[in-house]
């Protein structure tokens, strides 16, 4: 049974979060006084220059890095509790598949490792592979898959157990533009199908604007919130919208903010 707090709380809430690391010579502030709240089911893209702490922010939400100061809540709980309840899925830039396991066995991997609550979920590994467009590839090894297909397996694995939060750290950054565009559309389809809250890190202005309902723009040195931008584009979105004057103007506004970060 879900704790009562998770039924009414924001999906993600940060208040005054800072993260500092000690290097060999000095203290480095990766994030400073980060505050924002995200409603359940929102697709938020994180955009900013290198070194602004986008990946660090994701890892704070995922309970991989503890904040130096401030407060983090995921579904009304501490991130550790949300992680132990398997309510957080994470997709890294590299697909991180085990090369000796088939696609379907890589998706099933969370069933066999990790502690916390038992895996739940209405979709099995085979259905999730179909959801990401890989029906018929269940027995393929990673070496038999393209880079985009490997990332689809990684997304399917992250969705196993129906996590309420999906964190994605530049998952398409190493792919060619055509594959990246195709996966952008497929990710929007998955988001609409599952209702999952998504935080998506990207360096691409066009990707941030196309995918996000909101764009959280971070400034660097130290990483801090520069602006939260609401994206008012028609739904459902299709790639053709990127060719419109409306989208070009929106991307231009984001670029103007980014140049001040």
Short mmCIF file of C-alpha atoms in Angstrom, two decimals:
data_model
loop_
_atom_site.label_atom_id
_atom_site.label_comp_id
_atom_site.label_asym_id
_atom_site.label_seq_id
_atom_site.Cartn_x
_atom_site.Cartn_y
_atom_site.Cartn_z
CA UNK A 1 0.00 0.00 0.00
CA UNK A 2 1.30 3.46 -0.89
CA UNK A 3 2.10 5.87 1.96
CA UNK A 4 -0.54 8.61 2.20
CA UNK A 5 2.08 11.29 1.50
CA UNK A 6 2.81 9.89 -1.95
CA UNK A 7 -0.82 10.26 -3.07
CA UNK A 8 -0.89 14.08 -2.85
CA UNK A 9 2.76 15.15 -2.87
CA UNK A 10 4.61 16.46 -5.94
CA UNK A 11 6.46 13.81 -7.91
CA UNK A 12 9.75 15.58 -7.18
CA UNK A 13 10.48 18.49 -4.87
CA UNK A 14 13.82 20.14 -4.13
CA UNK A 15 14.25 22.97 -1.64
CA UNK A 16 17.58 24.78 -1.33
CA UNK A 17 19.62 21.79 -2.50
CA UNK A 18 23.39 22.25 -2.77
CA UNK A 19 26.07 19.68 -3.57
CA UNK A 20 29.76 20.28 -2.86
CA UNK A 21 32.73 18.02 -3.57
CA UNK A 22 36.28 18.18 -2.30
CA UNK A 23 38.89 18.07 -5.04
CA UNK A 24 42.61 17.74 -4.38
CA UNK A 25 43.02 21.51 -4.17
CA UNK A 26 39.68 23.04 -3.24
CA UNK A 27 35.98 22.62 -2.60
CA UNK A 28 33.84 22.52 -5.75
CA UNK A 29 30.17 23.50 -5.72
CA UNK A 30 28.31 21.38 -8.27
CA UNK A 31 24.82 22.62 -7.35
CA UNK A 32 23.81 25.67 -5.36
CA UNK A 33 20.41 26.41 -3.81
CA UNK A 34 18.35 24.39 -6.31
CA UNK A 35 14.60 24.62 -5.70
CA UNK A 36 11.72 23.42 -7.87
CA UNK A 37 8.62 21.27 -7.69
CA UNK A 38 7.35 18.87 -10.34
CA UNK A 39 3.80 17.54 -10.68
CA UNK A 40 3.15 13.86 -11.30
CA UNK A 41 3.20 12.88 -14.97
CA UNK A 42 5.26 15.88 -16.11
CA UNK A 43 8.02 15.60 -18.74
CA UNK A 44 10.81 17.97 -17.63
CA UNK A 45 13.96 18.48 -19.67
CA UNK A 46 17.16 19.79 -18.05
CA UNK A 47 19.22 22.09 -20.25
CA UNK A 48 22.44 23.97 -19.57
CA UNK A 49 26.13 24.28 -20.40
CA UNK A 50 28.68 21.61 -19.50
CA UNK A 51 29.50 21.67 -15.82
CA UNK A 52 26.16 23.09 -14.68
CA UNK A 53 25.28 20.00 -12.63
CA UNK A 54 22.53 18.41 -14.73
CA UNK A 55 23.75 14.86 -14.16
CA UNK A 56 24.48 15.60 -10.51
CA UNK A 57 20.89 16.76 -10.05
CA UNK A 58 19.57 13.50 -11.49
CA UNK A 59 21.81 11.52 -9.16
CA UNK A 60 20.56 13.46 -6.15
CA UNK A 61 16.97 12.57 -7.07
CA UNK A 62 17.99 8.93 -7.62
CA UNK A 63 19.73 8.66 -4.21
CA UNK A 64 23.10 8.06 -5.87
CA UNK A 65 24.54 11.32 -4.46
CA UNK A 66 23.50 12.85 -1.14
CA UNK A 67 23.02 16.63 -1.09
CA UNK A 68 25.36 18.66 1.09
CA UNK A 69 22.42 20.80 2.20
CA UNK A 70 18.76 21.25 1.41
CA UNK A 71 15.80 18.90 1.20
CA UNK A 72 14.79 16.40 -1.49
CA UNK A 73 11.47 14.57 -1.68
CA UNK A 74 10.41 12.00 -4.26
CA UNK A 75 6.70 11.16 -4.15
CA UNK A 76 6.62 12.65 -0.67
CA UNK A 77 9.44 10.42 0.57
CA UNK A 78 13.16 10.64 0.98
CA UNK A 79 14.88 9.52 -2.26
CA UNK A 80 16.27 6.47 -0.45
CA UNK A 81 12.75 5.29 0.40
CA UNK A 82 11.54 5.84 -3.17
CA UNK A 83 14.55 3.90 -4.49
CA UNK A 84 13.97 1.02 -2.09
CA UNK A 85 10.33 0.90 -3.17
CA UNK A 86 11.61 0.66 -6.78
CA UNK A 87 9.74 3.80 -7.79
CA UNK A 88 12.70 5.27 -9.70
CA UNK A 89 14.06 4.08 -13.06
CA UNK A 90 17.35 5.38 -14.48
CA UNK A 91 18.63 5.41 -18.08
CA UNK A 92 22.29 6.36 -18.56
CA UNK A 93 23.99 7.77 -21.66
CA UNK A 94 25.54 4.35 -22.27
CA UNK A 95 23.08 1.47 -22.47
CA UNK A 96 25.07 -0.51 -19.84
CA UNK A 97 23.83 -3.88 -21.11
CA UNK A 98 25.51 -7.12 -20.10
CA UNK A 99 27.06 -8.40 -23.35
CA UNK A 100 26.45 -12.09 -22.61
CA UNK A 101 22.73 -11.66 -21.91
CA UNK A 102 19.99 -11.45 -24.52
CA UNK A 103 17.82 -8.36 -24.85
CA UNK A 104 15.00 -9.87 -22.84
CA UNK A 105 17.38 -11.15 -20.15
CA UNK A 106 18.90 -7.68 -19.86
CA UNK A 107 15.41 -6.26 -19.33
CA UNK A 108 14.76 -8.89 -16.66
CA UNK A 109 18.01 -8.12 -14.82
CA UNK A 110 16.38 -5.94 -12.09
CA UNK A 111 14.32 -8.97 -11.07
CA UNK A 112 17.53 -10.73 -10.07
CA UNK A 113 19.61 -7.98 -8.45
CA UNK A 114 19.18 -5.26 -5.87
CA UNK A 115 17.33 -5.06 -2.61
CA UNK A 116 14.16 -3.27 -1.63
CA UNK A 117 10.56 -4.08 -2.44
CA UNK A 118 9.67 -6.93 -4.78
CA UNK A 119 9.27 -5.93 -8.43
CA UNK A 120 5.70 -5.04 -9.34
CA UNK A 121 4.26 -3.94 -12.65
CA UNK A 122 1.58 -4.69 -15.17
CA UNK A 123 4.00 -5.17 -18.09
CA UNK A 124 6.42 -8.05 -18.45
CA UNK A 125 9.80 -7.88 -20.20
CA UNK A 126 8.41 -9.09 -23.54
CA UNK A 127 5.64 -6.47 -23.53
CA UNK A 128 8.13 -3.73 -22.64
CA UNK A 129 10.39 -4.68 -25.54
CA UNK A 130 7.35 -4.43 -27.81
CA UNK A 131 6.53 -1.04 -26.29
CA UNK A 132 9.98 0.29 -27.27
CA UNK A 133 9.72 -1.19 -30.77
CA UNK A 134 11.81 -4.34 -30.33
CA UNK A 135 9.25 -7.11 -30.75
CA UNK A 136 11.06 -10.02 -32.38
CA UNK A 137 14.47 -9.05 -30.97
CA UNK A 138 14.05 -10.68 -27.56
CA UNK A 139 16.85 -13.24 -28.06
CA UNK A 140 19.35 -10.87 -29.69
CA UNK A 141 22.64 -10.17 -27.91
CA UNK A 142 23.79 -6.55 -27.51
CA UNK A 143 26.45 -6.97 -30.21
CA UNK A 144 23.67 -7.82 -32.66
CA UNK A 145 21.82 -4.56 -31.96
CA UNK A 146 22.46 -1.03 -33.17
CA UNK A 147 23.20 1.76 -30.69
CA UNK A 148 19.62 2.97 -30.84
CA UNK A 149 18.27 -0.53 -30.28
CA UNK A 150 20.54 -1.02 -27.27
CA UNK A 151 19.18 2.20 -25.77
CA UNK A 152 15.65 0.93 -26.32
CA UNK A 153 16.54 -2.18 -24.31
CA UNK A 154 17.91 0.08 -21.59
CA UNK A 155 14.66 2.07 -21.52
CA UNK A 156 12.59 -1.12 -21.37
CA UNK A 157 14.72 -2.32 -18.43
CA UNK A 158 14.21 1.00 -16.61
CA UNK A 159 10.44 0.68 -17.09
CA UNK A 160 10.27 -2.81 -15.58
CA UNK A 161 8.17 -2.62 -12.45
CA UNK A 162 6.28 0.50 -13.57
CA UNK A 163 8.48 3.12 -11.84
CA UNK A 164 6.70 6.40 -11.20
CA UNK A 165 9.86 8.43 -11.92
CA UNK A 166 12.11 7.93 -14.97
CA UNK A 167 15.49 9.71 -14.92
CA UNK A 168 17.33 9.90 -18.25
CA UNK A 169 20.90 11.21 -18.49
CA UNK A 170 21.54 12.16 -22.14
CA UNK A 171 20.36 8.74 -23.33
CA UNK A 172 20.49 9.69 -27.03
CA UNK A 173 23.58 11.90 -26.97
CA UNK A 174 25.87 9.42 -28.76
CA UNK A 175 23.40 8.54 -31.54
CA UNK A 176 23.15 9.91 -35.07
CA UNK A 177 20.55 12.61 -35.69
CA UNK A 178 18.04 10.44 -37.56
CA UNK A 179 18.07 7.73 -34.87
CA UNK A 180 17.89 10.36 -32.16
CA UNK A 181 14.82 11.97 -33.74
CA UNK A 182 13.12 8.60 -34.07
CA UNK A 183 13.78 7.77 -30.42
CA UNK A 184 12.50 11.20 -29.35
CA UNK A 185 9.15 10.35 -30.93
CA UNK A 186 9.13 6.86 -29.42
CA UNK A 187 9.93 8.28 -25.98
CA UNK A 188 6.98 10.67 -26.20
CA UNK A 189 4.79 7.69 -27.11
CA UNK A 190 6.08 5.75 -24.09
CA UNK A 191 5.49 8.76 -21.83
CA UNK A 192 1.89 9.07 -23.01
CA UNK A 193 1.34 5.32 -22.62
CA UNK A 194 2.79 5.02 -19.11
CA UNK A 195 2.08 8.40 -17.49
CA UNK A 196 5.56 8.28 -15.93
CA UNK A 197 7.15 11.47 -14.62
CA UNK A 198 10.33 12.01 -16.68
CA UNK A 199 13.46 14.09 -16.02
CA UNK A 200 15.57 14.15 -19.17
CA UNK A 201 19.07 15.67 -19.40
CA UNK A 202 20.20 16.99 -22.78
CA UNK A 203 22.67 19.44 -24.34
CA UNK A 204 20.37 19.93 -27.35
CA UNK A 205 18.12 23.00 -27.35
CA UNK A 206 15.83 21.45 -29.98
CA UNK A 207 15.55 18.17 -28.08
CA UNK A 208 14.78 19.98 -24.83
CA UNK A 209 12.04 22.06 -26.45
CA UNK A 210 10.53 19.17 -28.40
CA UNK A 211 10.33 16.69 -25.54
CA UNK A 212 9.65 18.82 -22.49
CA UNK A 213 6.46 20.25 -21.14
CA UNK A 214 8.84 22.38 -19.14
CA UNK A 215 12.55 23.12 -19.52
CA UNK A 216 14.64 23.71 -16.40
CA UNK A 217 17.60 25.83 -17.49
CA UNK A 218 20.71 25.68 -15.31
CA UNK A 219 23.64 28.08 -15.16
CA UNK A 220 27.17 26.86 -14.47
CA UNK A 221 29.92 27.56 -11.94
CA UNK A 222 28.13 26.85 -9.67
CA UNK A 223 25.12 24.94 -11.02
CA UNK A 224 21.98 26.92 -10.22
CA UNK A 225 18.50 27.49 -11.62
CA UNK A 226 18.54 30.14 -14.34
CA UNK A 227 14.93 29.79 -15.47
CA UNK A 228 11.99 27.38 -15.68
CA UNK A 229 10.36 27.68 -19.11
CA UNK A 230 6.91 26.28 -19.92
CA UNK A 231 6.72 24.82 -23.44
CA UNK A 232 3.38 25.65 -25.04
CA UNK A 233 3.30 23.41 -28.10
CA UNK A 234 0.35 21.43 -29.50
CA UNK A 235 -0.12 17.84 -28.30
CA UNK A 236 0.54 15.21 -29.42
CA UNK A 237 3.83 16.44 -30.87
CA UNK A 238 5.37 15.28 -34.13
CA UNK A 239 8.78 16.00 -35.63
CA UNK A 240 7.28 18.22 -38.32
CA UNK A 241 6.65 20.87 -35.68
CA UNK A 242 10.40 21.53 -35.59
CA UNK A 243 10.10 23.07 -39.06
CA UNK A 244 7.56 25.67 -37.96
CA UNK A 245 8.25 29.33 -37.23
CA UNK A 246 6.69 28.85 -33.78
CA UNK A 247 9.21 26.19 -32.84
CA UNK A 248 12.10 28.18 -34.29
CA UNK A 249 11.13 31.19 -32.19
CA UNK A 250 10.88 29.02 -29.07
CA UNK A 251 14.32 27.50 -29.67
CA UNK A 252 15.68 30.98 -30.20
CA UNK A 253 14.35 32.13 -26.83
CA UNK A 254 15.92 29.15 -25.10
CA UNK A 255 19.22 29.81 -26.84
CA UNK A 256 19.16 33.44 -25.70
CA UNK A 257 18.73 32.32 -22.07
CA UNK A 258 21.40 29.65 -22.47
CA UNK A 259 23.90 32.22 -23.72
CA UNK A 260 23.56 34.07 -20.41
CA UNK A 261 24.16 30.94 -18.31
#
